[in-house]
Amino acid sequence: MAKQSCCHKKKLRRGLWSPEEDEKLMNHIAKYGHGCWSSVPKLAGLERCGKSCRLRWINYLRPDLKRGTFSQEEEDLIIHLHSMLGNKWSQIAAQLPGRTDNEVKNFWNSYIKKRLRERGIDPATHKPLTEAIGAAATTSTCRAVFGDADLIPTTTALAEPPMLDGVKLPLDWPVAGSAAPSSLSGYLQAGCFDMDMDSLLQQQQHCGGIQQAPVVPSASSSSTLTSMADAEYCGTNIAGSNLPWLELGQNTLGKAGHVDSYAGALDELRWSEYFDGAFQAAASQQGALQGQCVYGGGGKDDVAVQFDVHGLSNWC
DNA sequence: AATCTATCCAACCGCTTTTAA
DNA sequence: GTTAAAAGCGGTTGGATAGAT
């Protein structure tokens, strides 16, 4: 007999969330924060398990969520990160401000996989399908279809793959200048983004250092786009940088208005910092914190519901 | 108009990891 | 050091919807 979930055991409500439940949860978190998730449902007056509340907040109610369709840049970044990280959806989502792991995972499974197959690329290995089939018989190693020559301007062979942020990098990880990146985002910047390290250091000095945005609890964290956005904010011409894998998409960075995208990402990150660090302070300012939920199945009759931090109760 | 099929995505499930007692 | 609870994560499911027949 299958093990019953915590919701079953406690005869708690399951399934889709009603607007009333959402409002209760948002009101509670706006006032008290989530604290211990297991105590949230009781305190918020919800007949749900804490796990369900947490998921609802993370995947749907969090005001810093972007929602809407993925941009070409996001799609390309997901493909690239997946080629490096595999199904590490939370790590991939962390590079996409305003996106959740669930959202990225669904997007991958429902859209990107299909697109890659149509393009003759095996989504599991990121290799051409014919090659992937052959390779599968001999090795389980995953390598990016983008090819090192495309991705990486300078390579150095190492005996052991370096680890950055817990991610094992390819053996021929990129070396831009002599300095090794200290983080995955640094890796992306220094190698794949082909940013000259000296320039980067100058930028950092000029801007007082590129700051990692504080990680918002239960929220997507900073890193690549943050750094890129920060660099852009500080005047680095990312449009002039080489982001090779993006050329695989329909729009290259130079054409796609990406600067606006990254500036937007920066705005969102700053906004989420604001949300996290100054939630209570923000609450005293009219319209300081706003978000939107959509009820419905994503169809044309969806009802958009606006809320703000003032009790999150200004439904319209 | 009715039925079938495919697709999307919110939510659940169960496992692993982290944290606190 | 051990244990239990909580949190996090990735895989999977099921319901709603759109499109095809």
Tab-separated table of C-alpha atoms (C1' of nucleotides) in Angstrom:
chain	number	residue	atom	x	y	z
A	1	MET	CA	0.000	0.000	0.000
A	2	ALA	CA	1.300	3.381	-0.995
A	3	LYS	CA	2.519	5.698	1.678
A	4	GLN	CA	0.095	8.532	2.295
A	5	SER	CA	1.217	12.118	2.125
A	6	CYS	CA	1.115	14.483	5.071
A	7	CYS	CA	-2.005	16.084	3.557
A	8	HIS	CA	-3.749	12.718	3.486
A	9	LYS	CA	-2.761	11.899	7.039
A	10	LYS	CA	-4.148	15.128	8.388
A	11	LYS	CA	-7.134	15.187	6.040
A	12	LEU	CA	-5.974	18.490	4.696
A	13	ARG	CA	-7.204	20.218	1.598
A	14	ARG	CA	-5.458	19.365	-1.649
A	15	GLY	CA	-5.644	20.371	-5.254
A	16	LEU	CA	-5.897	23.817	-6.755
A	17	TRP	CA	-5.747	26.846	-4.547
A	18	SER	CA	-8.706	29.188	-4.349
A	19	PRO	CA	-8.288	32.987	-4.425
A	20	GLU	CA	-9.384	33.053	-0.785
A	21	GLU	CA	-6.638	30.653	0.211
A	22	ASP	CA	-4.104	32.655	-1.741
A	23	GLU	CA	-5.183	35.834	-0.027
A	24	LYS	CA	-4.912	34.218	3.397
A	25	LEU	CA	-1.437	32.977	2.644
A	26	MET	CA	-0.257	36.268	1.188
A	27	ASN	CA	-1.716	38.252	4.061
A	28	HIS	CA	-0.013	36.003	6.543
A	29	ILE	CA	3.377	36.167	4.868
A	30	ALA	CA	3.092	39.906	4.329
A	31	LYS	CA	2.511	40.378	8.041
A	32	TYR	CA	4.743	37.767	9.602
A	33	GLY	CA	6.929	36.272	6.909
A	34	HIS	CA	6.767	32.540	6.397
A	35	GLY	CA	9.005	31.558	9.301
A	36	CYS	CA	8.550	27.857	9.846
A	37	TRP	CA	6.447	26.571	6.985
A	38	SER	CA	4.867	23.831	9.038
A	39	SER	CA	3.282	26.437	11.281
A	40	VAL	CA	2.126	28.692	8.450
A	41	PRO	CA	-1.138	26.917	7.595
A	42	LYS	CA	-2.327	26.947	11.168
A	43	LEU	CA	-1.399	30.571	11.714
A	44	ALA	CA	-2.815	31.624	8.371
A	45	GLY	CA	-6.035	29.690	8.871
A	46	LEU	CA	-5.465	27.321	6.009
A	47	GLU	CA	-6.338	23.658	5.803
A	48	ARG	CA	-3.182	22.851	3.898
A	49	CYS	CA	0.099	21.303	4.845
A	50	GLY	CA	3.127	23.550	5.226
A	51	LYS	CA	4.753	21.958	2.254
A	52	SER	CA	1.820	22.878	0.061
A	53	CYS	CA	1.893	26.473	1.362
A	54	ARG	CA	5.592	26.731	0.679
A	55	LEU	CA	5.182	25.459	-2.855
A	56	ARG	CA	2.292	27.777	-3.545
A	57	TRP	CA	4.278	30.741	-2.321
A	58	ILE	CA	7.455	29.848	-4.174
A	59	ASN	CA	5.861	28.896	-7.446
A	60	TYR	CA	2.962	31.286	-7.675
A	61	LEU	CA	2.443	33.958	-5.062
A	62	ARG	CA	5.913	35.378	-4.595
A	63	PRO	CA	5.720	38.953	-5.808
A	64	ASP	CA	9.074	38.834	-7.554
A	65	LEU	CA	7.956	36.205	-10.014
A	66	LYS	CA	8.191	37.212	-13.621
A	67	ARG	CA	5.591	34.901	-15.135
A	68	GLY	CA	4.621	35.072	-18.769
A	69	THR	CA	6.373	33.474	-21.685
A	70	PHE	CA	10.089	32.903	-21.659
A	71	SER	CA	12.180	35.233	-23.773
A	72	GLN	CA	14.568	33.958	-26.393
A	73	GLU	CA	17.465	34.923	-24.123
A	74	GLU	CA	15.995	32.947	-21.253
A	75	GLU	CA	15.410	29.971	-23.499
A	76	ASP	CA	18.981	30.036	-24.759
A	77	LEU	CA	20.331	30.417	-21.260
A	78	ILE	CA	18.282	27.469	-20.040
A	79	ILE	CA	19.578	25.320	-22.870
A	80	HIS	CA	23.133	26.319	-22.156
A	81	LEU	CA	22.862	25.826	-18.415
A	82	HIS	CA	21.147	22.492	-18.906
A	83	SER	CA	24.026	21.371	-21.081
A	84	MET	CA	26.330	22.088	-18.143
A	85	LEU	CA	24.177	21.240	-15.144
A	86	GLY	CA	21.706	18.667	-16.386
A	87	ASN	CA	18.348	18.509	-14.638
A	88	LYS	CA	19.415	20.779	-11.811
A	89	TRP	CA	16.328	22.883	-12.176
A	90	SER	CA	16.808	24.916	-9.043
A	91	GLN	CA	20.338	25.852	-10.075
A	92	ILE	CA	19.183	26.729	-13.560
A	93	ALA	CA	16.276	28.742	-12.221
A	94	ALA	CA	18.658	30.591	-9.928
A	95	GLN	CA	20.243	32.087	-13.021
A	96	LEU	CA	16.883	33.316	-14.255
A	97	PRO	CA	15.526	35.995	-11.971
A	98	GLY	CA	11.816	35.722	-11.448
A	99	ARG	CA	11.603	32.148	-12.663
A	100	THR	CA	11.011	29.098	-10.523
A	101	ASP	CA	12.509	25.665	-10.853
A	102	ASN	CA	9.060	24.280	-11.527
A	103	GLU	CA	8.485	26.799	-14.282
A	104	VAL	CA	11.845	26.097	-15.891
A	105	LYS	CA	11.301	22.365	-15.609
A	106	ASN	CA	7.858	22.584	-17.200
A	107	PHE	CA	9.167	24.834	-19.936
A	108	TRP	CA	11.961	22.386	-20.629
A	109	ASN	CA	9.711	19.349	-20.705
A	110	SER	CA	6.906	20.899	-22.697
A	111	TYR	CA	8.755	23.135	-25.108
A	112	ILE	CA	12.536	23.093	-25.240
A	113	LYS	CA	12.854	19.327	-25.470
A	114	LYS	CA	10.602	19.318	-28.479
A	115	ARG	CA	12.389	22.237	-30.083
A	116	LEU	CA	15.775	20.583	-29.660
A	117	ARG	CA	14.552	17.317	-31.139
A	118	GLU	CA	13.128	19.212	-34.090
A	119	ARG	CA	16.558	20.703	-34.567
A	120	GLY	CA	18.099	17.242	-34.454
A	121	ILE	CA	19.577	17.686	-31.000
A	122	ASP	CA	19.210	15.168	-28.234
A	123	PRO	CA	17.904	17.126	-25.236
A	124	ALA	CA	19.519	14.732	-22.783
A	125	THR	CA	23.039	14.958	-24.154
A	126	HIS	CA	22.834	18.186	-26.182
A	127	LYS	CA	24.456	16.324	-29.017
A	128	PRO	CA	23.143	15.782	-32.516
A	129	LEU	CA	20.629	12.948	-32.306
A	130	THR	CA	22.553	10.517	-34.494
A	131	GLU	CA	25.755	11.128	-32.587
A	132	ALA	CA	23.943	10.952	-29.273
A	133	ILE	CA	22.524	7.550	-30.118
A	134	GLY	CA	25.984	6.251	-30.972
A	135	ALA	CA	27.556	7.872	-27.957
A	136	ALA	CA	24.937	6.501	-25.624
A	137	ALA	CA	26.154	3.028	-26.390
A	138	THR	CA	29.717	3.797	-25.415
A	139	THR	CA	29.626	6.509	-22.774
A	140	SER	CA	27.298	8.255	-20.425
A	141	THR	CA	29.261	11.490	-20.489
A	142	CYS	CA	27.215	14.530	-21.365
A	143	ARG	CA	28.790	17.181	-23.504
A	144	ALA	CA	27.291	20.312	-24.892
A	145	VAL	CA	26.305	20.297	-28.526
A	146	PHE	CA	27.551	23.844	-28.705
A	147	GLY	CA	31.089	22.555	-28.841
A	148	ASP	CA	33.987	23.988	-26.977
A	149	ALA	CA	35.233	25.855	-29.980
A	150	ASP	CA	31.945	27.692	-30.163
A	151	LEU	CA	31.591	28.309	-26.494
A	152	ILE	CA	35.068	28.853	-25.270
A	153	PRO	CA	37.701	31.038	-26.811
A	154	THR	CA	40.608	29.667	-24.810
A	155	THR	CA	40.808	26.274	-23.239
A	156	THR	CA	43.179	24.558	-20.898
A	157	ALA	CA	43.203	20.856	-20.256
A	158	LEU	CA	43.167	19.868	-16.596
A	159	ALA	CA	43.657	16.565	-14.894
A	160	GLU	CA	40.606	17.049	-12.686
A	161	PRO	CA	37.487	18.997	-13.528
A	162	PRO	CA	37.287	22.125	-11.382
A	163	MET	CA	34.303	22.616	-9.138
A	164	LEU	CA	32.522	25.937	-8.957
A	165	ASP	CA	29.514	26.456	-6.741
A	166	GLY	CA	29.316	22.710	-6.482
A	167	VAL	CA	29.219	22.286	-10.247
A	168	LYS	CA	31.772	20.156	-11.993
A	169	LEU	CA	33.030	22.063	-14.985
A	170	PRO	CA	34.297	20.583	-18.204
A	171	LEU	CA	37.909	19.484	-18.147
A	172	ASP	CA	38.745	22.058	-20.756
A	173	TRP	CA	37.095	24.828	-18.829
A	174	PRO	CA	37.771	28.288	-20.153
A	175	VAL	CA	40.578	30.442	-18.953
A	176	ALA	CA	40.147	34.088	-19.755
A	177	GLY	CA	43.326	35.772	-18.724
A	178	SER	CA	45.177	34.077	-15.929
A	179	ALA	CA	42.605	34.339	-13.190
A	180	ALA	CA	40.332	31.457	-12.467
A	181	PRO	CA	36.733	32.366	-11.692
A	182	SER	CA	35.700	31.709	-8.134
A	183	SER	CA	32.087	30.968	-8.827
A	184	LEU	CA	29.846	29.548	-11.480
A	185	SER	CA	28.689	32.987	-12.450
A	186	GLY	CA	32.307	34.014	-12.630
A	187	TYR	CA	32.921	31.062	-14.861
A	188	LEU	CA	30.107	32.100	-17.114
A	189	GLN	CA	31.346	35.635	-17.180
A	190	ALA	CA	34.976	34.927	-17.609
A	191	GLY	CA	34.698	32.093	-20.019
A	192	CYS	CA	31.505	31.744	-21.894
A	193	PHE	CA	30.744	35.415	-21.944
A	194	ASP	CA	34.240	36.074	-23.111
A	195	MET	CA	34.614	38.984	-20.761
A	196	ASP	CA	38.172	40.062	-20.368
A	197	MET	CA	39.086	39.644	-16.715
A	198	ASP	CA	41.132	42.798	-16.594
A	199	SER	CA	38.215	44.738	-17.926
A	200	LEU	CA	35.993	42.998	-15.464
A	201	LEU	CA	38.284	43.882	-12.594
A	202	GLN	CA	38.400	47.446	-13.778
A	203	GLN	CA	34.643	47.459	-13.903
A	204	GLN	CA	34.469	46.040	-10.430
A	205	GLN	CA	36.861	48.658	-9.141
A	206	HIS	CA	35.012	51.350	-10.964
A	207	CYS	CA	31.701	50.230	-9.605
A	208	GLY	CA	32.980	49.285	-6.195
A	209	GLY	CA	32.808	45.627	-7.046
A	210	ILE	CA	30.070	43.600	-8.567
A	211	GLN	CA	27.851	42.655	-5.714
A	212	GLN	CA	25.966	39.473	-5.445
A	213	ALA	CA	22.415	40.268	-4.595
A	214	PRO	CA	21.460	38.814	-1.252
A	215	VAL	CA	19.658	35.569	-1.636
A	216	VAL	CA	16.016	36.047	-0.932
A	217	PRO	CA	14.678	33.155	1.086
A	218	SER	CA	12.618	30.981	-1.163
A	219	ALA	CA	13.387	33.246	-4.057
A	220	SER	CA	15.500	32.910	-7.145
A	221	SER	CA	18.967	34.084	-6.445
A	222	SER	CA	21.257	36.369	-8.280
A	223	SER	CA	24.317	35.311	-10.170
A	224	THR	CA	24.712	35.276	-13.888
A	225	LEU	CA	22.062	37.670	-14.968
A	226	THR	CA	22.646	39.726	-11.891
A	227	SER	CA	26.279	40.025	-12.681
A	228	MET	CA	25.526	40.754	-16.269
A	229	ALA	CA	22.937	43.275	-15.321
A	230	ASP	CA	25.292	44.839	-12.846
A	231	ALA	CA	27.977	44.964	-15.449
A	232	GLU	CA	25.556	46.596	-17.805
A	233	TYR	CA	24.477	48.955	-15.088
A	234	CYS	CA	28.070	49.914	-14.554
A	235	GLY	CA	28.641	50.543	-18.193
A	236	THR	CA	30.073	47.268	-19.453
A	237	ASN	CA	29.036	46.840	-23.008
A	238	ILE	CA	27.604	43.371	-22.913
A	239	ALA	CA	26.170	43.956	-26.343
A	240	GLY	CA	29.725	43.972	-27.534
A	241	SER	CA	30.609	40.846	-25.640
A	242	ASN	CA	30.606	37.492	-27.243
A	243	LEU	CA	27.888	35.144	-26.051
A	244	PRO	CA	28.300	32.408	-28.569
A	245	TRP	CA	25.585	29.986	-27.607
A	246	LEU	CA	22.961	32.660	-27.885
A	247	GLU	CA	23.676	32.802	-31.560
A	248	LEU	CA	22.028	29.434	-31.793
A	249	GLY	CA	18.717	31.045	-31.022
A	250	GLN	CA	16.565	33.030	-33.350
A	251	ASN	CA	17.808	36.307	-31.986
A	252	THR	CA	21.342	37.146	-31.265
A	253	LEU	CA	22.089	39.348	-28.348
A	254	GLY	CA	23.014	42.162	-30.587
A	255	LYS	CA	19.572	42.203	-32.095
A	256	ALA	CA	17.239	41.205	-29.362
A	257	GLY	CA	17.220	44.204	-27.094
A	258	HIS	CA	18.888	42.093	-24.466
A	259	VAL	CA	20.244	45.091	-22.668
A	260	ASP	CA	16.720	45.950	-21.748
A	261	SER	CA	16.161	42.378	-20.661
A	262	TYR	CA	19.141	42.396	-18.369
A	263	ALA	CA	18.364	45.817	-17.094
A	264	GLY	CA	14.922	44.468	-16.391
A	265	ALA	CA	16.437	41.513	-14.618
A	266	LEU	CA	18.459	43.943	-12.556
A	267	ASP	CA	15.344	45.840	-11.678
A	268	GLU	CA	13.679	42.666	-10.583
A	269	LEU	CA	16.599	41.649	-8.466
A	270	ARG	CA	16.851	44.963	-6.793
A	271	TRP	CA	13.150	44.776	-6.262
A	272	SER	CA	13.409	41.375	-4.678
A	273	GLU	CA	16.224	42.563	-2.447
A	274	TYR	CA	13.950	45.341	-1.461
A	275	PHE	CA	11.230	42.881	-0.781
A	276	ASP	CA	13.428	40.750	1.380
A	277	GLY	CA	15.467	43.277	3.246
A	278	ALA	CA	13.007	46.028	3.726
A	279	PHE	CA	9.696	44.295	3.681
A	280	GLN	CA	8.422	45.990	6.778
A	281	ALA	CA	9.769	49.351	5.743
A	282	ALA	CA	8.223	48.960	2.355
A	283	ALA	CA	4.913	48.225	3.931
A	284	SER	CA	4.746	51.775	5.149
A	285	GLN	CA	5.102	53.187	1.692
A	286	GLN	CA	2.134	53.375	-0.568
A	287	GLY	CA	2.490	51.092	-3.541
A	288	ALA	CA	5.942	50.017	-2.545
A	289	LEU	CA	5.318	46.391	-3.230
A	290	GLN	CA	2.992	45.054	-5.793
A	291	GLY	CA	2.368	41.842	-7.578
A	292	GLN	CA	-0.122	40.091	-9.706
A	293	CYS	CA	-1.780	36.724	-9.673
A	294	VAL	CA	-3.744	35.246	-12.494
A	295	TYR	CA	-6.564	32.892	-11.798
A	296	GLY	CA	-7.536	30.534	-14.516
A	297	GLY	CA	-5.756	28.060	-16.670
A	298	GLY	CA	-3.658	30.508	-18.541
A	299	GLY	CA	-6.358	31.099	-21.086
A	300	LYS	CA	-7.943	34.257	-22.367
A	301	ASP	CA	-10.439	34.428	-19.539
A	302	ASP	CA	-7.803	34.534	-16.854
A	303	VAL	CA	-8.470	37.035	-14.143
A	304	ALA	CA	-5.529	39.150	-13.148
A	305	VAL	CA	-5.565	40.099	-9.509
A	306	GLN	CA	-3.417	42.928	-8.278
A	307	PHE	CA	-2.126	43.068	-4.759
A	308	ASP	CA	0.306	45.061	-2.771
A	309	VAL	CA	2.052	44.757	0.519
A	310	HIS	CA	-0.601	46.589	2.447
A	311	GLY	CA	-2.198	43.437	3.683
A	312	LEU	CA	-2.004	42.228	0.121
A	313	SER	CA	-5.685	42.734	0.055
A	314	ASN	CA	-6.316	45.239	-2.677
A	315	TRP	CA	-7.916	42.833	-5.078
A	316	CYS	CA	-9.305	44.259	-8.235
B	1	DA	C1'	-22.120	20.147	-31.569
B	2	DA	C1'	-19.806	16.321	-29.664
B	3	DT	C1'	-15.914	13.679	-28.941
B	4	DC	C1'	-11.128	12.705	-28.967
B	5	DT	C1'	-6.278	13.927	-28.481
B	6	DA	C1'	-2.393	16.677	-27.307
B	7	DT	C1'	-0.450	20.067	-24.554
B	8	DC	C1'	0.448	22.814	-20.622
B	9	DC	C1'	1.294	23.625	-15.972
B	10	DA	C1'	-0.045	23.601	-10.997
B	11	DA	C1'	0.361	20.560	-7.521
B	12	DC	C1'	1.676	16.309	-5.447
B	13	DC	C1'	4.933	12.608	-4.064
B	14	DG	C1'	8.797	10.800	-2.148
B	15	DC	C1'	13.584	11.061	-1.618
B	16	DT	C1'	17.721	13.634	0.017
B	17	DT	C1'	19.890	17.167	2.553
B	18	DT	C1'	20.098	20.398	6.184
B	19	DT	C1'	19.133	22.053	10.672
B	20	DA	C1'	17.919	21.907	15.417
B	21	DA	C1'	17.263	19.549	19.714
C	1	DG	C1'	26.938	11.515	17.727
C	2	DT	C1'	22.062	10.573	17.078
C	3	DT	C1'	17.540	11.521	15.834
C	4	DA	C1'	13.572	13.945	14.224
C	5	DA	C1'	11.700	17.686	11.856
C	6	DA	C1'	11.919	20.919	8.278
C	7	DA	C1'	13.325	22.373	3.903
C	8	DG	C1'	14.700	21.573	-0.710
C	9	DC	C1'	14.637	19.187	-4.908
C	10	DG	C1'	13.426	16.562	-9.116
C	11	DG	C1'	10.145	13.371	-11.109
C	12	DT	C1'	5.456	12.533	-11.963
C	13	DT	C1'	0.513	13.106	-12.155
C	14	DG	C1'	-3.918	14.925	-13.185
C	15	DG	C1'	-7.039	18.529	-14.488
C	16	DA	C1'	-8.042	22.244	-17.612
C	17	DT	C1'	-7.834	23.850	-22.066
C	18	DA	C1'	-7.173	24.182	-27.101
C	19	DG	C1'	-7.216	22.194	-31.355
C	20	DA	C1'	-8.423	18.463	-34.479
C	21	DT	C1'	-11.676	15.292	-36.239
